[in-house]
Each structure stands twice: as C-alpha cells, then as structure tokens.
Coordinates of C-alpha atoms (C1' of nucleotides) in Angstrom, one line a residue:
Chain A
X1 CA 73.4 -2.1 -57.5
X2 CA 69.5 -2.0 -57.5
X3 CA 67.9 -4.0 -59.8
X4 CA 65.4 -3.1 -62.6
X5 CA 65.5 0.9 -63.0
X6 CA 69.4 1.4 -64.4
X7 CA 70.9 4.4 -62.8
X8 CA 73.5 5.7 -65.3
X9 CA 74.0 9.0 -63.3
X10 CA 74.7 7.5 -60.6
X11 CA 76.9 5.0 -62.9
X12 CA 79.0 7.7 -64.5
X13 CA 79.0 9.6 -61.3
X14 CA 81.6 6.9 -60.0
X15 CA 83.6 6.7 -63.1
X16 CA 83.7 10.9 -63.1
X17 CA 85.0 10.6 -59.4
X18 CA 87.3 7.4 -59.3
X19 CA 90.9 8.4 -59.0
X20 CA 92.6 9.9 -60.5
X21 CA 89.9 12.2 -62.0
X22 CA 88.3 13.1 -58.6
X23 CA 91.0 16.1 -58.3
X24 CA 90.3 17.9 -61.9
X25 CA 87.5 20.6 -62.1
X26 CA 84.3 19.4 -63.4
X27 CA 85.2 21.3 -66.8
X28 CA 87.8 19.1 -67.1
X29 CA 86.6 15.7 -66.1
X30 CA 83.4 16.7 -69.0
X31 CA 86.1 16.6 -71.3
X32 CA 88.2 13.6 -70.1
X33 CA 84.9 11.5 -70.6
X34 CA 83.9 12.6 -73.6
X35 CA 83.7 9.7 -76.1
X36 CA 83.4 7.4 -73.4
X37 CA 80.4 4.7 -73.1
X38 CA 78.4 2.8 -70.4
X39 CA 78.8 -1.2 -71.4
X40 CA 77.0 -3.7 -69.8
X41 CA 78.5 -7.0 -69.5
X42 CA 76.8 -10.5 -68.0
X43 CA 79.0 -13.0 -65.8
X44 CA 81.4 -14.9 -67.4
X45 CA 82.0 -12.2 -70.4
X46 CA 85.0 -11.5 -71.7
X47 CA 85.5 -7.7 -72.1
X48 CA 88.8 -8.0 -72.9
X49 CA 91.4 -11.2 -74.1
X50 CA 95.3 -11.0 -74.0
X51 CA 96.6 -10.3 -77.6
X52 CA 93.9 -8.1 -78.5
X53 CA 94.5 -4.6 -79.7
X54 CA 94.4 -2.0 -76.7
X55 CA 91.4 0.3 -78.0
X56 CA 89.5 1.4 -74.8
X57 CA 90.6 1.4 -71.1
X58 CA 87.7 0.8 -68.5
X59 CA 87.0 2.1 -65.4
X60 CA 84.6 -0.7 -63.2
X61 CA 81.3 0.7 -62.0
X62 CA 79.3 -2.2 -60.3
X63 CA 80.6 -5.7 -60.2
X64 CA 83.4 -7.6 -60.3
X65 CA 85.7 -8.3 -62.6
X66 CA 88.6 -11.1 -63.2
X67 CA 92.0 -9.7 -64.4
X68 CA 94.6 -12.0 -65.2
X69 CA 96.9 -14.1 -67.7
X70 CA 97.9 -17.4 -69.0
X71 CA 101.5 -18.1 -68.9
X72 CA 103.4 -19.6 -71.6
X73 CA 103.4 -23.0 -69.4
X74 CA 100.0 -22.8 -69.2
X75 CA 99.2 -21.4 -65.3
X76 CA 96.5 -18.9 -65.2
X77 CA 97.2 -16.2 -62.8
X78 CA 95.3 -13.4 -61.7
X79 CA 96.7 -10.6 -61.6
X80 CA 93.7 -8.3 -60.0
X81 CA 90.0 -8.2 -58.7
X82 CA 88.8 -5.2 -59.7
X83 CA 85.2 -3.9 -58.2
X84 CA 83.6 -0.6 -58.1
X85 CA 86.2 2.3 -59.4
X86 CA 88.9 0.3 -60.5
X87 CA 90.7 1.2 -63.3
X88 CA 92.0 -0.9 -65.9
X89 CA 95.0 -0.9 -67.9
X90 CA 96.7 1.5 -66.5
X91 CA 100.3 0.0 -67.1
X92 CA 99.1 -1.0 -71.1
X93 CA 97.6 2.6 -71.6
X94 CA 102.1 3.8 -71.7
X95 CA 103.4 0.8 -72.8
X96 CA 104.2 1.1 -76.8
X97 CA 102.8 -2.5 -77.7
X98 CA 99.2 -1.1 -78.0
X99 CA 97.9 -4.5 -77.1
X100 CA 96.2 -6.3 -74.1
X101 CA 98.8 -7.9 -71.8
X102 CA 96.1 -9.6 -69.5
X103 CA 92.2 -11.2 -70.1
X104 CA 89.5 -9.7 -68.3
X105 CA 86.7 -11.2 -67.8
X106 CA 83.1 -10.4 -65.9
X107 CA 83.0 -12.6 -62.3
X108 CA 79.5 -10.6 -61.7
X109 CA 77.3 -9.0 -63.8
X110 CA 79.3 -5.8 -64.9
X111 CA 78.7 -2.7 -65.8
X112 CA 82.2 -0.7 -67.2
X113 CA 82.9 2.7 -68.7
X114 CA 84.8 2.4 -71.6
X115 CA 87.1 5.3 -72.7
X116 CA 89.2 5.0 -76.3
X117 CA 92.4 5.4 -75.3
X118 CA 94.0 7.8 -78.0
X119 CA 92.0 10.8 -76.8
X120 CA 92.0 10.0 -73.4
X121 CA 96.3 10.0 -73.8
X122 CA 95.8 13.3 -76.1
X123 CA 94.0 14.5 -73.3
X124 CA 96.3 13.0 -70.7
X125 CA 99.2 15.4 -71.4
X126 CA 98.2 18.1 -72.0
X127 CA 96.6 18.7 -68.9
X128 CA 99.7 18.8 -66.0
X129 CA 96.8 17.9 -63.1
X130 CA 96.0 14.8 -65.2
X131 CA 99.2 13.8 -66.2
X132 CA 100.3 14.0 -62.5
X133 CA 97.2 12.3 -61.2
X134 CA 97.9 9.5 -63.7
X135 CA 101.5 9.5 -62.8
X136 CA 100.7 8.7 -59.1
X137 CA 98.0 6.1 -60.3
X138 CA 101.3 4.2 -61.6
X139 CA 103.2 4.3 -58.6
X140 CA 101.0 3.2 -56.6
X141 CA 100.2 0.8 -58.7
X142 CA 104.3 -0.3 -58.6
X143 CA 104.1 0.1 -55.1
X144 CA 101.4 -2.3 -54.6
X145 CA 102.8 -4.5 -56.8
X146 CA 106.9 -4.5 -55.1
X147 CA 104.5 -4.8 -51.5
X148 CA 103.7 -8.0 -53.0
X149 CA 106.5 -9.5 -53.9
X150 CA 108.0 -8.8 -50.3
X151 CA 105.2 -10.2 -48.8
X152 CA 105.5 -13.1 -50.5
X153 CA 109.1 -13.3 -49.8
X154 CA 109.2 -12.4 -46.0
X155 CA 105.6 -13.6 -44.8
X156 CA 103.9 -17.3 -44.6
X157 CA 100.5 -17.9 -45.9
X158 CA 98.4 -17.4 -42.9
X159 CA 100.1 -14.0 -43.2
X160 CA 98.6 -13.2 -46.7
X161 CA 95.4 -14.5 -46.3
X162 CA 95.0 -12.2 -43.2
X163 CA 96.8 -9.5 -44.7
X164 CA 94.6 -9.5 -48.1
X165 CA 91.6 -9.6 -45.7
X166 CA 91.9 -7.1 -43.9
X167 CA 93.1 -4.9 -47.5
X168 CA 90.1 -5.8 -49.2
X169 CA 87.8 -4.4 -45.9
X170 CA 89.8 -1.3 -46.1
X171 CA 90.2 -0.8 -49.3
X172 CA 86.0 -1.3 -49.4
X173 CA 85.2 1.1 -46.8
X174 CA 83.7 -2.8 -45.7
X175 CA 82.5 -2.6 -41.5
X176 CA 86.2 -2.9 -39.7
X177 CA 85.0 -5.6 -37.3
X178 CA 84.0 -8.7 -40.5
X179 CA 82.4 -8.6 -43.6
X180 CA 80.9 -11.0 -46.0
X181 CA 83.4 -12.5 -49.1
X182 CA 82.7 -10.8 -51.9
X183 CA 83.4 -13.3 -54.0
X184 CA 84.8 -17.3 -54.8
X185 CA 87.6 -18.4 -52.5
X186 CA 89.0 -20.1 -55.6
X187 CA 89.3 -17.0 -56.6
X188 CA 90.9 -15.4 -53.6
X189 CA 93.3 -18.1 -53.9
X190 CA 94.4 -17.5 -57.7
X191 CA 94.9 -14.1 -56.5
X192 CA 97.7 -14.7 -54.1
X193 CA 99.5 -17.6 -56.0
X194 CA 98.0 -19.9 -54.0
X195 CA 96.0 -23.4 -54.5
X196 CA 92.8 -23.7 -53.1
X197 CA 93.5 -26.3 -51.4
X198 CA 96.2 -24.2 -49.3
X199 CA 94.0 -21.7 -48.8
X200 CA 90.5 -23.8 -47.3
X201 CA 94.1 -25.0 -44.5
X202 CA 95.3 -21.6 -44.0
X203 CA 91.3 -20.0 -42.6
X204 CA 91.7 -22.3 -39.2
X205 CA 95.0 -20.5 -38.8
X206 CA 94.2 -17.2 -38.8
X207 CA 92.6 -17.1 -35.8
X208 CA 96.1 -16.7 -34.5
X209 CA 96.7 -13.5 -36.2
X210 CA 92.8 -11.6 -35.1
X211 CA 90.7 -13.2 -38.1
X212 CA 87.8 -15.9 -38.2
X213 CA 86.7 -17.6 -41.4
X214 CA 83.6 -19.4 -41.3
X215 CA 81.7 -19.8 -44.7
X216 CA 81.8 -16.7 -45.9
X217 CA 81.7 -14.8 -43.0
X218 CA 85.2 -12.8 -42.3
X219 CA 85.2 -11.0 -38.9
X220 CA 88.0 -9.4 -37.4
X221 CA 89.1 -10.2 -33.6
X222 CA 90.8 -6.6 -33.4
X223 CA 88.8 -3.7 -34.9
X224 CA 90.8 -1.2 -34.3
X225 CA 94.1 -3.0 -35.8
X226 CA 92.9 -3.5 -39.2
X227 CA 94.3 -0.7 -40.9
X228 CA 97.4 -1.1 -38.5
X229 CA 98.1 -4.6 -39.8
X230 CA 97.5 -3.7 -43.6
X231 CA 101.7 -4.2 -44.5
X232 CA 102.6 -0.3 -45.1
X233 CA 106.2 -1.5 -44.8
X234 CA 106.3 1.6 -42.7
X235 CA 109.8 2.8 -42.1
X236 CA 110.7 3.3 -38.8
X237 CA 112.2 7.2 -37.8
X238 CA 115.8 7.4 -37.7
X239 CA 118.3 10.3 -36.2
X240 CA 119.0 12.1 -39.5
X241 CA 122.2 11.7 -40.3
X242 CA 125.1 13.5 -42.9
X243 CA 125.8 11.9 -45.7
X244 CA 128.6 9.4 -44.9
X245 CA 131.2 10.1 -47.5
X246 CA 129.8 11.3 -50.8
X247 CA 131.5 13.6 -52.6
X248 CA 130.3 16.0 -54.7
X249 CA 132.1 16.1 -58.1
X250 CA 132.2 19.4 -59.7
X251 CA 130.8 19.3 -63.0
X252 CA 130.7 22.2 -65.8
X253 CA 129.4 20.6 -69.6
X254 CA 131.8 21.9 -72.1
X255 CA 129.5 23.0 -75.2
Chain B
X26 CA 134.6 2.9 -66.0
X27 CA 138.6 4.0 -66.7
X28 CA 140.9 4.7 -63.3
X29 CA 142.2 8.5 -62.2
X30 CA 141.3 10.7 -64.8
X31 CA 137.2 11.1 -64.2
X32 CA 135.4 11.6 -66.9
X33 CA 132.5 14.2 -65.6
X34 CA 131.4 14.5 -69.4
X35 CA 131.1 11.0 -70.0
X36 CA 129.0 10.5 -67.1
X37 CA 126.8 13.5 -67.7
X38 CA 126.1 12.2 -70.8
X39 CA 125.0 8.9 -69.3
X40 CA 122.9 10.7 -67.5
X41 CA 121.4 12.8 -70.3
X42 CA 120.9 9.6 -72.8
X43 CA 119.1 7.6 -70.0
X44 CA 115.6 6.5 -70.6
X45 CA 113.4 8.5 -70.4
X46 CA 115.3 11.8 -71.6
X47 CA 116.5 10.2 -74.8
X48 CA 113.8 11.3 -76.5
X49 CA 113.9 14.9 -75.7
X50 CA 115.4 17.3 -77.9
X51 CA 118.7 18.7 -76.1
X52 CA 117.5 21.8 -75.2
X53 CA 115.0 20.1 -73.0
X54 CA 117.6 17.8 -71.9
X55 CA 119.7 20.8 -70.8
X56 CA 116.6 22.3 -69.1
X57 CA 116.2 18.8 -66.7
X58 CA 119.3 18.4 -65.8
X59 CA 119.7 22.1 -63.9
X60 CA 120.4 22.0 -60.6
X61 CA 121.6 18.3 -60.7
X62 CA 124.8 17.6 -59.5
X63 CA 127.0 14.2 -60.0
X64 CA 128.3 12.7 -56.7
X65 CA 130.8 9.7 -55.8
X66 CA 130.3 7.3 -53.3
X67 CA 132.6 4.4 -52.0
X68 CA 131.9 0.9 -51.8
X69 CA 129.0 0.2 -48.9
X70 CA 128.4 3.8 -48.7
X71 CA 125.0 4.2 -47.8
X72 CA 123.3 6.6 -50.6
X73 CA 119.8 6.9 -49.1
X74 CA 117.8 5.4 -46.8
X75 CA 114.5 4.2 -45.8
X76 CA 112.3 7.4 -44.7
X77 CA 114.5 9.7 -44.8
X78 CA 112.8 12.5 -47.2
X79 CA 112.9 12.4 -50.5
X80 CA 114.7 15.0 -52.0
X81 CA 116.9 14.0 -54.9
X82 CA 116.4 11.6 -57.5
X83 CA 119.0 9.5 -58.8
X84 CA 120.7 8.0 -61.9
X85 CA 123.6 5.7 -61.8
X86 CA 126.3 6.3 -63.6
X87 CA 128.8 4.0 -62.9
X88 CA 129.0 1.2 -60.1
X89 CA 126.5 -0.7 -59.0
X90 CA 124.1 0.3 -56.3
X91 CA 121.8 -2.4 -54.7
X92 CA 118.5 -1.2 -53.1
X93 CA 116.8 -3.1 -50.6
X94 CA 113.9 -2.8 -48.0
X95 CA 114.1 -3.9 -44.3
X96 CA 110.5 -5.6 -43.5
X97 CA 108.7 -4.9 -40.5
X98 CA 109.4 -8.7 -39.7
X99 CA 113.2 -8.3 -39.9
X100 CA 113.9 -9.4 -43.3
X101 CA 115.9 -7.7 -46.3
X102 CA 114.2 -7.4 -49.7
X103 CA 116.7 -6.7 -52.3
X104 CA 114.5 -4.7 -54.5
X105 CA 117.1 -3.9 -57.6
X106 CA 121.0 -3.9 -58.6
X107 CA 120.5 -1.1 -60.0
X108 CA 123.8 -0.3 -63.1
X109 CA 124.9 1.9 -65.2
X110 CA 122.0 4.4 -66.5
X111 CA 119.5 3.1 -63.7
X112 CA 116.8 5.4 -62.0
X113 CA 116.1 5.1 -58.7
X114 CA 113.1 6.8 -57.0
X115 CA 111.0 6.4 -60.3
X116 CA 107.7 6.2 -58.5
X117 CA 108.4 7.6 -54.9
X118 CA 108.4 10.5 -57.2
X119 CA 104.6 10.6 -57.6
X120 CA 103.7 9.0 -53.9
X121 CA 102.7 11.8 -52.3
X122 CA 104.5 10.6 -48.7
X123 CA 108.1 12.2 -50.0
X124 CA 110.0 9.7 -48.2
X125 CA 112.3 6.9 -49.5
X126 CA 110.6 3.2 -49.0
X127 CA 114.2 2.0 -50.2
X128 CA 117.3 2.3 -48.4
X129 CA 120.4 2.4 -51.4
X130 CA 124.2 1.2 -50.8
X131 CA 126.8 1.3 -52.9
X132 CA 128.3 -2.4 -53.9
X133 CA 131.2 -0.8 -55.3
X134 CA 132.5 2.4 -55.5
X135 CA 130.0 4.5 -57.7
X136 CA 128.8 7.5 -59.8
X137 CA 125.3 9.1 -58.9
X138 CA 123.7 12.2 -61.1
X139 CA 121.4 13.3 -58.7
X140 CA 118.6 15.9 -59.3
X141 CA 116.3 17.8 -57.0
X142 CA 112.9 16.6 -57.2
X143 CA 110.7 19.3 -56.9
X144 CA 112.0 21.4 -60.0
X145 CA 112.5 18.0 -62.2
X146 CA 108.8 16.9 -60.9
X147 CA 107.9 20.5 -62.2
X148 CA 109.3 20.4 -65.4
X149 CA 108.5 17.0 -65.8
X150 CA 104.4 18.6 -65.9
X151 CA 105.4 20.8 -68.5
X152 CA 106.5 18.9 -70.7
X153 CA 103.9 16.2 -72.3
X154 CA 107.1 14.6 -73.9
X155 CA 108.7 14.2 -70.4
X156 CA 105.9 13.8 -69.3
X157 CA 104.9 10.9 -71.5
X158 CA 108.8 9.6 -71.3
X159 CA 108.2 9.6 -67.2
X160 CA 104.4 8.0 -67.9
X161 CA 106.3 4.9 -69.9
X162 CA 108.8 4.4 -67.6
X163 CA 106.6 4.0 -64.9
X164 CA 104.6 1.7 -66.6
X165 CA 107.1 -0.7 -67.7
X166 CA 108.1 -0.9 -63.9
X167 CA 104.8 -2.2 -63.0
X168 CA 105.2 -3.8 -66.2
X169 CA 108.7 -6.0 -64.9
X170 CA 107.1 -6.5 -61.8
X171 CA 104.1 -8.1 -62.7
X172 CA 106.4 -10.5 -64.7
X173 CA 108.4 -10.5 -61.8
X174 CA 105.4 -12.3 -59.5
X175 CA 103.9 -14.5 -62.3
X176 CA 107.7 -15.8 -62.6
X177 CA 107.4 -16.3 -59.1
X178 CA 104.5 -18.4 -59.1
X179 CA 104.7 -20.8 -62.4
X180 CA 108.5 -20.8 -62.9
X181 CA 110.4 -23.5 -60.6
X182 CA 113.6 -21.9 -59.0
X183 CA 115.6 -23.7 -62.0
X184 CA 113.5 -21.3 -64.6
X185 CA 114.0 -17.9 -62.5
X186 CA 117.2 -17.8 -61.8
X187 CA 118.2 -19.2 -66.1
X188 CA 116.1 -16.6 -66.5
X189 CA 117.3 -13.7 -64.9
X190 CA 121.1 -14.8 -66.4
X191 CA 119.3 -14.1 -69.6
X192 CA 117.6 -10.5 -68.8
X193 CA 121.1 -9.6 -67.0
X194 CA 122.9 -10.4 -70.1
X195 CA 120.6 -8.7 -72.3
X196 CA 119.9 -5.6 -70.2
X197 CA 123.4 -5.0 -70.1
X198 CA 124.3 -6.2 -73.9
X199 CA 126.9 -8.6 -72.4
X200 CA 128.1 -11.0 -74.6
X201 CA 125.6 -13.3 -75.6
X202 CA 127.7 -16.5 -75.3
X203 CA 128.8 -15.7 -71.8
X204 CA 129.5 -14.0 -69.0
X205 CA 131.6 -13.0 -65.9
X206 CA 128.5 -12.3 -62.8
X207 CA 129.0 -8.9 -62.1
X208 CA 128.1 -8.7 -58.9
X209 CA 128.4 -11.3 -55.6
X210 CA 126.1 -14.2 -56.0
X211 CA 125.1 -13.8 -52.2
X212 CA 123.6 -10.2 -54.1
X213 CA 121.0 -12.2 -57.1
X214 CA 119.8 -14.9 -54.1
X215 CA 118.9 -11.8 -52.2
X216 CA 117.5 -9.9 -55.0
X217 CA 116.1 -13.3 -56.6
X218 CA 114.4 -13.6 -53.3
X219 CA 115.5 -17.5 -52.5
X220 CA 118.7 -18.6 -49.9
X221 CA 122.0 -18.5 -51.1
X222 CA 122.2 -22.1 -50.1
X223 CA 119.2 -22.9 -52.7
X224 CA 120.6 -20.6 -55.6
X225 CA 123.8 -22.1 -55.0
X226 CA 122.4 -25.4 -55.4
X227 CA 120.8 -24.6 -58.5
X228 CA 122.7 -24.3 -60.6
X229 CA 123.9 -27.1 -61.1
X230 CA 120.4 -28.2 -62.6
X231 CA 120.5 -24.9 -64.9
X232 CA 122.2 -27.0 -67.5
X233 CA 118.8 -28.7 -68.4
X234 CA 118.1 -24.5 -69.4
X235 CA 121.5 -24.1 -71.3
X236 CA 123.0 -22.9 -68.7
X237 CA 126.5 -23.3 -67.3
X238 CA 128.0 -21.2 -64.2
X239 CA 131.8 -22.2 -62.8
X240 CA 133.0 -19.6 -60.2
X241 CA 131.6 -16.6 -61.6
X242 CA 131.7 -17.5 -65.3
X243 CA 128.1 -18.1 -67.5
X244 CA 127.9 -19.5 -70.1
X245 CA 125.1 -19.6 -72.4
X246 CA 124.9 -23.0 -74.6
X247 CA 122.1 -22.0 -77.0
X248 CA 123.4 -18.0 -77.8
X249 CA 120.5 -17.5 -80.7
X250 CA 118.0 -18.4 -77.9
X251 CA 119.1 -16.1 -74.9
X252 CA 116.6 -13.3 -76.0
X253 CA 113.6 -15.8 -76.9
X254 CA 113.9 -17.5 -73.1
X255 CA 114.0 -14.2 -71.5
X256 CA 110.3 -13.8 -70.8
X257 CA 107.8 -11.3 -72.4
X258 CA 104.8 -12.4 -71.6
X259 CA 104.4 -13.1 -75.1
X260 CA 100.6 -13.4 -75.8
X261 CA 99.8 -15.3 -79.1
X262 CA 97.8 -14.1 -81.9
X263 CA 94.0 -15.4 -82.1
X264 CA 91.8 -14.1 -84.4
X265 CA 89.5 -11.4 -84.0
X266 CA 86.4 -11.7 -82.0
X267 CA 82.9 -10.3 -81.6
X268 CA 82.2 -8.9 -78.2
X269 CA 80.3 -11.6 -76.7
X270 CA 77.4 -10.0 -75.6
X271 CA 78.7 -6.3 -74.3
X272 CA 75.6 -4.2 -74.4
X273 CA 75.9 -0.6 -74.6
X274 CA 74.3 1.4 -72.5
X275 CA 72.9 5.0 -74.0
X276 CA 73.9 7.5 -71.8
X277 CA 73.2 11.0 -71.5
X278 CA 74.5 13.5 -69.1
X279 CA 72.0 15.4 -66.4
X280 CA 72.8 18.8 -66.7
Chain C
dC24 C1' 65.0 -32.3 -54.8
dG25 C1' 68.8 -33.7 -57.4
dG26 C1' 73.4 -33.3 -59.5
dA27 C1' 76.8 -30.2 -60.8
dA28 C1' 80.2 -26.7 -58.4
dA29 C1' 82.5 -25.3 -55.2
dT30 C1' 85.3 -26.2 -50.4
dT31 C1' 87.0 -29.1 -47.1
dT32 C1' 89.9 -33.0 -45.3
dG33 C1' 93.5 -36.3 -46.2
dA34 C1' 97.6 -38.9 -47.5
dG35 C1' 102.2 -38.7 -49.3
dC36 C1' 104.7 -35.9 -52.3
dA37 C1' 108.4 -32.2 -53.5
dA38 C1' 110.8 -28.5 -53.0
dT39 C1' 112.9 -24.5 -49.9
dT40 C1' 114.8 -23.2 -45.7
dT41 C1' 118.0 -24.0 -41.6
dC42 C1' 121.7 -25.0 -39.5
dA43 C1' 125.7 -26.6 -39.5
dA44 C1' 130.4 -28.0 -41.2
dC45 C1' 133.2 -27.6 -44.7
dA46 C1' 136.0 -25.3 -49.0
dT47 C1' 137.4 -21.2 -51.1
dG48 C1' 140.0 -17.7 -51.9
dG49 C1' 142.4 -13.1 -51.6
dG50 C1' 144.2 -9.4 -49.2
dT51 C1' 147.8 -8.4 -44.9
dG52 C1' 150.4 -8.5 -41.6
dG53 C1' 154.4 -10.1 -40.1
Chain D
dC1 C1' 156.7 -14.5 -49.6
dC2 C1' 153.6 -16.9 -46.7
dA3 C1' 150.8 -18.2 -43.5
dC4 C1' 146.4 -17.1 -41.8
dC5 C1' 142.0 -15.2 -41.3
dC6 C1' 137.6 -13.7 -42.9
dA7 C1' 134.4 -13.4 -46.4
dT8 C1' 131.9 -16.0 -49.5
dG9 C1' 130.3 -19.9 -51.7
dT10 C1' 129.4 -25.0 -50.7
dT11 C1' 127.5 -29.3 -49.5
dG12 C1' 124.8 -32.3 -45.9
dA13 C1' 120.7 -33.8 -43.6
dA14 C1' 116.7 -32.5 -41.1
dA15 C1' 112.8 -29.6 -40.6
dT16 C1' 108.9 -27.1 -42.6
dT17 C1' 105.2 -25.8 -46.0
dG18 C1' 102.7 -26.1 -50.0
dC19 C1' 101.9 -28.5 -53.7
dT20 C1' 98.9 -32.6 -56.3
dC21 C1' 96.1 -36.3 -56.2
dA22 C1' 91.8 -38.0 -54.3
dA23 C1' 87.8 -38.8 -51.9
dA24 C1' 84.0 -36.7 -48.4
dT25 C1' 81.0 -32.2 -47.6
dT26 C1' 78.4 -28.4 -48.4
dT27 C1' 77.1 -25.1 -51.1
dC28 C1' 74.0 -23.6 -55.0
dC29 C1' 70.6 -23.5 -58.3
dG30 C1' 67.6 -24.9 -61.4

DNA sequence: CGGAAATTTGAGCAATTTCAACATGGGTGG
DNA sequence: CCACCCATGTTGAAATTGCTCAAATTTCCG
C-alpha cells in the first residue's frame, strides 16, 4: 500500500468486495459493515490469541497475517498465511464455544477490518443471499483443508512445495511467469508442516516440476500449466451408470 | 439393525434427529424431509462416484459407508468412514460445481436416506434456524479437518492411532472400557493415511498410551481419561490483555 | 561496518514405506 | 465334516525420506 497517505476508502472497498460479500447489493453491503472498524497493527503485533473470547471477525485489507495454533505438545502449527481480502475466524463464527481457536500475528504492518460477531451473525442468518455466500465460503474452506490432507498423504515434499507456490501465484493473481516470495521461507515451511531445512533442501528439486527458486525469486518454466498443476482433484468424466443395486424402501410416516 | 423386519420408522427417526435437524421443530423437520427416500444398498455397492452430478445428499441410517477419493497420481484416500447418523456431501451442497468430489461405497449392508439437494438447499436458506445449524455443521467439519492436519504434523503414529480409537469410542457412544472394531483394520489404516503394515506394527506400541488391541478387541486401560485424551486443542486460559498497539483508524464512508 | 537473523549445507538418526514371505481365519464345495 | 482357498493381517529386511543437531553462509538492518 502507498505509504504516508492512508486511503481508508480504498481499504474499505477491499473489505466490501471480499467474498462472500461481493455478490450482495450495495444496500445490503452497507448493513453488514455497520459497526465495523478499521484497525492498524504493527509488525509482530498480536491481533488475537488462542482462548480469547470471540468478539470480532476480521478481514485483512493490507499486509500479511499469520494464523497459527500452539498444540498441547508444544508445537506451533501455521494454519494459514492471510493476505489482502482474507477472512479470519470464518469457522469460529459458527462454533458455539465463542472463543478463538487460533492466534493471529501481524507478519508485516497490517490493516484489518474488524466486525463485531454478534450483529454480523444475526444479519447473516436473515439474508438468504448472505447465508448462502457464507455457506459457500465454509464449504470451500473445508474442501481446501481436505485437499491439503490428501496432498500430505499422496505427494512428496517437492510436489507439495511446487503446488503451494503455484497456488500462491494463482490465488493472488501474480505473474504466472514468476514472482517474489511475499514472506519468509521459514513461514512457508511452517505453513506446509515441514522443517525449514527440509524446505531449503527441496528447492533445488523443484526444477523437475518446472519451478526455479533463487533467493526470493520464483520462476515458473511452464507458465501455461501453472493453473493446471494446481491441485483440483479433478475427477475424470465417466459414462453415466445406473444405480447398481440400490433398492428404494417405500416409506410412510406414521403420525 | 434387527434383521428380517425392516423398521422404516426407526430409520426415519434417525434421519430426522440427525444434526443439524435435531434442533428444529417438528413441523420444520417434516418440511425438510419431504421428497426424501430411504434406500438400501448391499455390501460393496457404490452409492455415488467422483464426478457424478450432485443430486442427493445422504444420511446414513444404518451400516457403514466408506467415502474416499482417487487422486490424480493413483492413490486412494479414505476421507471418512460413516456410520449411523452421518451426513454425506455436506460441503458439496454449497460448492458451485454441482458434482461429487468423492466416491461412496457401502462397507456393509446399508440404509441411506437420500434427499434431493435443490429443494433442500432452498428450504435451508429460508429458515434461519436451519441455516445456522448447517453453518455450525460445516464449521465443525472444517475444525475437525484442521485438527487432523495438526495431528499429522505434531503426533507420532502411535498417538494418532490411539487418538483415533478414543475418538471412535466417544463418537459412537461405545463402552469406554473397550469395544470391538466396527470395521476392518485396513480401512482404519486407509482412513489415517498410513499403510496397513505400519498400522499393524503400531498396535503393540499403543500400550504406552493406555490402549490394548488384540484381534478386533480394543481395551482402554484408563477409561476415565478416554475423553480427556481425545484432542480438543484446548487452549489454556490466559489473563485478559489489552490490545498491544492496535490503532483504530477513524473512517467515514464517502458517498 | 558489525552483529543478528535467516537460510543453506552436512552428517547421522528415526520412522514409514515397500516388497516379500508367512500366518490366520472364515467360508465353500465336495 | 473336512480340506482347501482367498482375503486379511502380521512380520522381516532393505530403501527412502524427513528430522535433528551443528556448522557455514548469506542477508538484513541499524
């Protein structure tokens, strides 16, 4: 973001057009954002902690936020690294505990739109369009997690890293020929659940997968296929089949 | 289930009281289930396949269903093993693709309640209570996936297996002192993303974690702690803190 | 220009997979 | 009722891969 002059309208615009809100009409958008405020955090500031009562949910409008958990056995797991337009606490919003399950820290200087959860939740349920959008959001989130689990099991580290870099490129609309890593390698390693050393040793192997990393520069040798190599679990088409031996059970409810 | 006489009312009752419907009033429940039918599948029958158009979503009322994906690189990943009361295709319902991302196969003879997705989705959005319940469901689902990712990274295989068995026990209200495995070990291994051999070799190590497995019999040596050892990512309480250096940005929307 | 932080590289170790052989067990057909 | 067979699970040993600890570089920044 431009330094010096703070363009709050621009930042607000980002929030307003963040999924799942982008599809709503402008009147509805206004409603959803009443009561929300824009906050600024400095690098390394804690935005919320594990166990904190859940009072706001968050839309990152500028900068980078690390979201992670500390497990009982002392490890620290980076769940995600959020940039422009990301929504935090999606799932917590609809878990009854009413607490944060993760900790969020500003990796860089950051601007965050914060919306009180209670009114937001209530408005959401009253608007079918918004509810659907949010359901879609959560569904995507689940799907993404599942994809990650699958990758961890079926792909070797080099494939996982290559896939991550392609995803990163795609997700943020970066140059498909290559880009500069937006954050530290150690953060990526943590995000991928591997050690920094392993990550580092993996980089040279990426050439076999059409990716070169030199310093913080990432280059794709096959720009066209960047999108294609991002995992989609694409199911191949099959001829339509009859239900094998499913038997429908006639049923009549007894009042 | 009792053999011979098919108690369809009982099976229907299960479906009706499956989350997220249990909280709705009975009139609303009726509405949600109109258009649904009970199907019977024999062991090994395919219920739906990856890539199939998404026409129904499913509630397992009796038996065991394996849900899995075939990845591009030829592996087969068991996403979940569903028993009594489980809901399938939760997330697909709200992904726009309108196709199944997984394949479901009956592991045993099975009864499944099938509801057409379109009317169900529409009704869901019109009912704030139902929408909230479903949002809660998806949120839990996401959370569970995340927990799994964390386990895979922070725990060793023995811990993961022990955790799984405890979870299984708890989730299905089995005897906290021990139970009989409801399905094959190879299925469990697949579900946990490990090889059958690894699973097999891990079983003797479970004693260190208070679990003994002999054949298909599982015994917990510490019944009291079964619940406690199920992962919850329980965040410890901390004293309330001030926001560190967050700065609120005054903002006024320019019409 | 220094010193600290971040990353790379090396060597040995631990754990899981792989391939292969062996055991178990239930079920079926004679 | 028994022998055999196939599915399932167990056990061994080698190969692979990521991790840990340590040291050497490189990059940042003040």
